[in-house]
Short mmCIF file of C-alpha atoms in Angstrom, two decimals:
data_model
loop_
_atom_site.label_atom_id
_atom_site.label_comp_id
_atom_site.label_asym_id
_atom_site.label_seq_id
_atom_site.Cartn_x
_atom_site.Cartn_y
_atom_site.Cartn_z
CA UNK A 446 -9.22 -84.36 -18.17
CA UNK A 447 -7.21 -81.15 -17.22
CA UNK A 448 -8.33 -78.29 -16.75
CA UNK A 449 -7.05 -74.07 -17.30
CA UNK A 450 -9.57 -71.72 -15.51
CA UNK A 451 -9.77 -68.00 -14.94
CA UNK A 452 -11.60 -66.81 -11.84
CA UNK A 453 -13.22 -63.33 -11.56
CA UNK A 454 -13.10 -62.09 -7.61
CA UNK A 455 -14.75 -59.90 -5.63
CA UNK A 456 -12.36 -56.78 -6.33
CA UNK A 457 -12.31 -57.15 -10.41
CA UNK A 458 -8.85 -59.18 -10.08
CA UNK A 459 -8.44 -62.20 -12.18
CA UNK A 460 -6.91 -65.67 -10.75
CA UNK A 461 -5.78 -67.92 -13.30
CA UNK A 462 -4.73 -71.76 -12.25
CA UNK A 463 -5.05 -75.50 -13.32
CA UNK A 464 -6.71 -78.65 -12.08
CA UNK A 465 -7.76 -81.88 -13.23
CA UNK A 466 -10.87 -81.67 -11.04
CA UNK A 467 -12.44 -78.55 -11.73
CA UNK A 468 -15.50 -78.41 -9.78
CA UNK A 469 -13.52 -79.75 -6.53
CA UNK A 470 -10.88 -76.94 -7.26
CA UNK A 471 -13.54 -73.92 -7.33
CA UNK A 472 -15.39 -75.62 -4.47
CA UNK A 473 -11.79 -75.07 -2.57
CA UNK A 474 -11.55 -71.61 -3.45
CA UNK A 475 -14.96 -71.17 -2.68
CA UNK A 476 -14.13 -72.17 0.46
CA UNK A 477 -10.79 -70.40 1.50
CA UNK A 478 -9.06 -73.29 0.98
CA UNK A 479 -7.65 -72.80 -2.69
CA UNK A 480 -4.96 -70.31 -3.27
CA UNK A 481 -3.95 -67.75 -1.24
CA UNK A 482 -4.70 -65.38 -3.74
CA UNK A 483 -8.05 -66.23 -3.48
CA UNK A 484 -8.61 -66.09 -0.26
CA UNK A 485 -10.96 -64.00 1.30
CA UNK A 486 -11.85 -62.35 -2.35
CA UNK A 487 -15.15 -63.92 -2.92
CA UNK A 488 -17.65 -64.54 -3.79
CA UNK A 489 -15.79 -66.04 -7.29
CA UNK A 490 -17.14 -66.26 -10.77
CA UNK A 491 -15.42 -69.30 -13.36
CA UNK A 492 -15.24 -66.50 -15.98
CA UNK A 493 -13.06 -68.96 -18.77
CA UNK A 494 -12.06 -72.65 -18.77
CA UNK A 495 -10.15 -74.74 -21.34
CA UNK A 496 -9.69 -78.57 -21.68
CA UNK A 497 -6.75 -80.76 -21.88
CA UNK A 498 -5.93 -83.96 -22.27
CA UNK A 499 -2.45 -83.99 -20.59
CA UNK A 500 -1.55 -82.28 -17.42
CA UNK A 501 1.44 -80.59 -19.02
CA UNK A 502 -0.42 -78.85 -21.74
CA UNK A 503 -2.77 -77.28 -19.67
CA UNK A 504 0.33 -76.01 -17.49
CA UNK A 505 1.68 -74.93 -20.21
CA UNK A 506 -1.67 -73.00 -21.01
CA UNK A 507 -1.39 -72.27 -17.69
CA UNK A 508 1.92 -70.04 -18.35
CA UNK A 509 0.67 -68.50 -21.33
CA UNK A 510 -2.61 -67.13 -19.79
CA UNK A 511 -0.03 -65.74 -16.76
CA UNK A 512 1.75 -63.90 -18.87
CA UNK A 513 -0.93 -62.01 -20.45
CA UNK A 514 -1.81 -58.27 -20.01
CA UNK A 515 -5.16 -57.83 -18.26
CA UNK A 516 -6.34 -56.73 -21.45
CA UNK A 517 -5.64 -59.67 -23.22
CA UNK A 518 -7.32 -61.71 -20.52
CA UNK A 519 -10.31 -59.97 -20.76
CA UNK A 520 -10.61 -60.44 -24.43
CA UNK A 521 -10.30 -63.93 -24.08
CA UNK A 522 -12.86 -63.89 -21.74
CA UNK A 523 -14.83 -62.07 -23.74
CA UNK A 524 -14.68 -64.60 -26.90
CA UNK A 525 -15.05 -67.27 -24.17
CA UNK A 526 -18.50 -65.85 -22.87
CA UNK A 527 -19.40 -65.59 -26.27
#
């Protein structure tokens, strides 16, 4: 499976990415070793997460989420939490 996650940090920012092993991927940015956007803004809460069967559709989800307004990610956040 693939996976499309957003990641709350520390300062309110969201971090949106892919993976098709999600708890090893949030361990990483747990850790300081994911993204360097990531980094040192912890602690990190898996706010949203989608699944995929193919890698390129859940890049391509990927690209869609990234272009969002904040507002529009937090709404689907919201429905997500929901």
């Amino acid at each position: 499976m693939n996976y499309v996650y957003i990641l709350e940090c520390s300062d309110g920012t969201f971090y949106t990415g892919w993976t098709n092993d999600l708890e090893k991927r949030i361990r990483m940015h747990s850790e300081g070793k994911g993204a360097k956007y990531t980094k040192g803004r912890g602690p990190l809460k898996l706010v949203h997460c989608e699944e995929f069967e193919s890698r390129s559709d859940a890049m391509r989800r990927e690209y869609e989420i990234k272009q969002l307004k904040r507002s529009e990610k937090i709404l689907l956040i919201k429905n997500y939490m929901e």
